[in-house]
Amino acid sequence: MPTLLWRAVLTAALVGAIGLLPWLSRTDPALTVLKARSADRDPTPGTLRAVRDQLGLDDGPPALLGRWLGGLLHGDAGTSWVSGAEVLPGVAQGLGASLLLMSGALVVAGGTAAAVCARTLRLGSRGRLAARGPGGTAAAVLAALPEFLVASVLASVVGVQLGWLPALGWYGPQWMVLPSLALGLPAGAVLGRMLDDLLPGAFAEPWALAAAARGVPPKSVARQAVRRCVPGLLPNLGLFVVGLTGGSVAVEQIFDIPGLGRLTLQAALAQDLPVLQTGTLALVLLAAAAGFLARCTARLLIGPALRDGALHSPHPTGPPAPRTPPLLYGALLAAVIGLGLPRDALTLDALGRLQAPSAAHPFGTDALGRDVLARVSHGALTTLGTALAVSAAALVAGLLLGLLPRLSGPLVDTVSAVPPVLAGLLVAGVAGSGPWTPAFAVGVVAWAPLAAHTSSLLRQERATTHLAATRALGAGRRHLLRHELLPAVLPPVTRHALIRLPGVALSLAALGFLGLGAQPPSPEWGLLLAENQPYAERAPWAVLFPAAVLALLGALAVTAAGGVRLSRRRARPGGPAGPPGKPVAPVPDPRRNHPDTFLVPASSSPMPSSPTSSSPTSPSPTEER
């Protein structure tokens, strides 16, 4: 009951904030609505007064919100301030198109994630993970590609030049392919990297070792490992569902799809409150339903183990990741930035427009004759600095709020329903337009996936056998948090934050692409891609080189994330866990003979010594039962 009340309060606060948008933006809402209705009409005082009287703007936000809620209780969301059409049919049609697009994108994302994890599954199911070298660069590059850039390339090359698939409109299954690919490929790469990060821990658990020793087929071991890791990903999968439904504004704009994201953006720009509030409410309800289904599915997969405290920690201390790839990518990125900084990024050259790469201009020139290398390098200082600051703040907020799942669960569902574009408009309305407006807008929603990941891992870690044994030996909450829970949760969440670093940069770029970020002549990467995208066919280097640098950032972030490890405190020599550095082989329970049973190793976790302990090892509560 308190959770439902908290969720209702958050939804009411969000809808109320949207209702204040025309007044927060410090512009005359009557003028905005009049321009949205007809840009050619002269905004005379009499015309503006007629619009105010028709919409009831002089009654104030509380009266407008009350009338909208009163009609909503009777199944009437009002009429659009711009078109005069009924709101509910339009929102329902947009939601249906977005859900259909989301389903196609999830199919593509699933196939992409399977391809990313295929190598780890194959080696892990055969007990040969030690032979796995550094990888994931291709997935990192794919995850770092902007959705709007992928959509533009697919529409222009596959749809227009080759003519294989339709590029514009929404009339049947064929029109779903290209936008589903544009949305599903980057999302699948991120999900695949997260799953690939969890799989080695699952293959190191005692049940996997016992299954391999008893000759269980590798396919069965791989299937059970995926089942073991999926509950940790389900909360983020629910966030992807909501993000692909309401956050795919740029893709819907490019492919001319009448989806809910595009409808919400148009309503926000025109300050069409009935449409904007109804669309946001639909996204909030979708986020709550997706979160509920994710939690139910997680309990269905590992519910008994969570209840009985019979899980093994899925985050063992692994070997250090190779240092060469991140150093190589970092040096290459630094070299690109260093070569372009001495160049002038603002000088115009009308005679040198859209020149191909040469010795004078290694990355070519843009439509105004400016050096692309110089603009990429100067824009990196702003884009990378802002992305790092937002990612660090999101990591801290996600960890702190993830440790309080009852507080953060409804908050995550509500925040995830807000598209970054709408968040940008709200932030711009409160704080005004400025260089930090996109950063605040992205930061408002960037912490939610990290908080969901933290809560999911924390829930599983609290149900592990070694934590139950440590608690039984008298460890307090502070000791458990510092020496058991945080060492298990902090490294994977930090790696998740690093994997999402290119995504933060992409969100900033998307706001710039839609005109809500930096303004010309700033060399910010999103604005850079937006300015050069119309010339992609004539001068592809003006788009490909900025996209390549963004992909290089993704490769650097993912390879650097593999080195984030945090060793747990080891027991003293001769203690229950044995000498440091010598792992004890798993001891199977003779009463259990099923390969899928979770077996507890003798040293699954170091436990503090107890003065009353007389035996070298203490059985876990599960074994005592």
CSV table of C-alpha atoms in Angstrom, one decimal, residues 16 38 51 70 88 117 138 172 210 246-247 266 275 277 290 308 331 335 364 366 437 465 558 602:
chain,number,residue,atom,x,y,z
A,16,GLY,CA,1.4,18.5,-12.6
A,38,SER,CA,-1.3,28.6,-38.2
A,51,VAL,CA,-7.4,31.9,-27.8
A,70,GLY,CA,-12.3,15.2,-14.2
A,88,LEU,CA,-7.7,9.6,-26.6
A,117,CYS,CA,27.2,-13.3,-26.0
A,138,ALA,CA,32.4,-4.6,-32.3
A,172,GLY,CA,2.6,-2.4,-43.1
A,210,ALA,CA,29.2,-30.0,-11.0
A,246,GLY,CA,8.5,6.8,-25.9
A,247,GLY,CA,12.1,7.7,-26.4
A,266,GLN,CA,5.0,17.8,-31.1
A,275,VAL,CA,-2.2,15.6,-25.6
A,277,GLN,CA,-0.4,15.0,-20.3
A,290,ALA,CA,6.8,-3.3,-17.5
A,308,ASP,CA,15.5,-19.8,1.0
A,331,ALA,CA,45.7,6.9,-27.2
A,335,ALA,CA,45.7,11.7,-30.8
A,364,GLY,CA,37.3,17.0,-44.9
A,366,ASP,CA,31.5,20.6,-43.9
A,437,THR,CA,20.5,22.4,-20.0
A,465,THR,CA,24.5,-18.6,1.3
A,558,VAL,CA,33.6,-0.9,-22.8
A,602,ALA,CA,33.6,-24.6,1.4
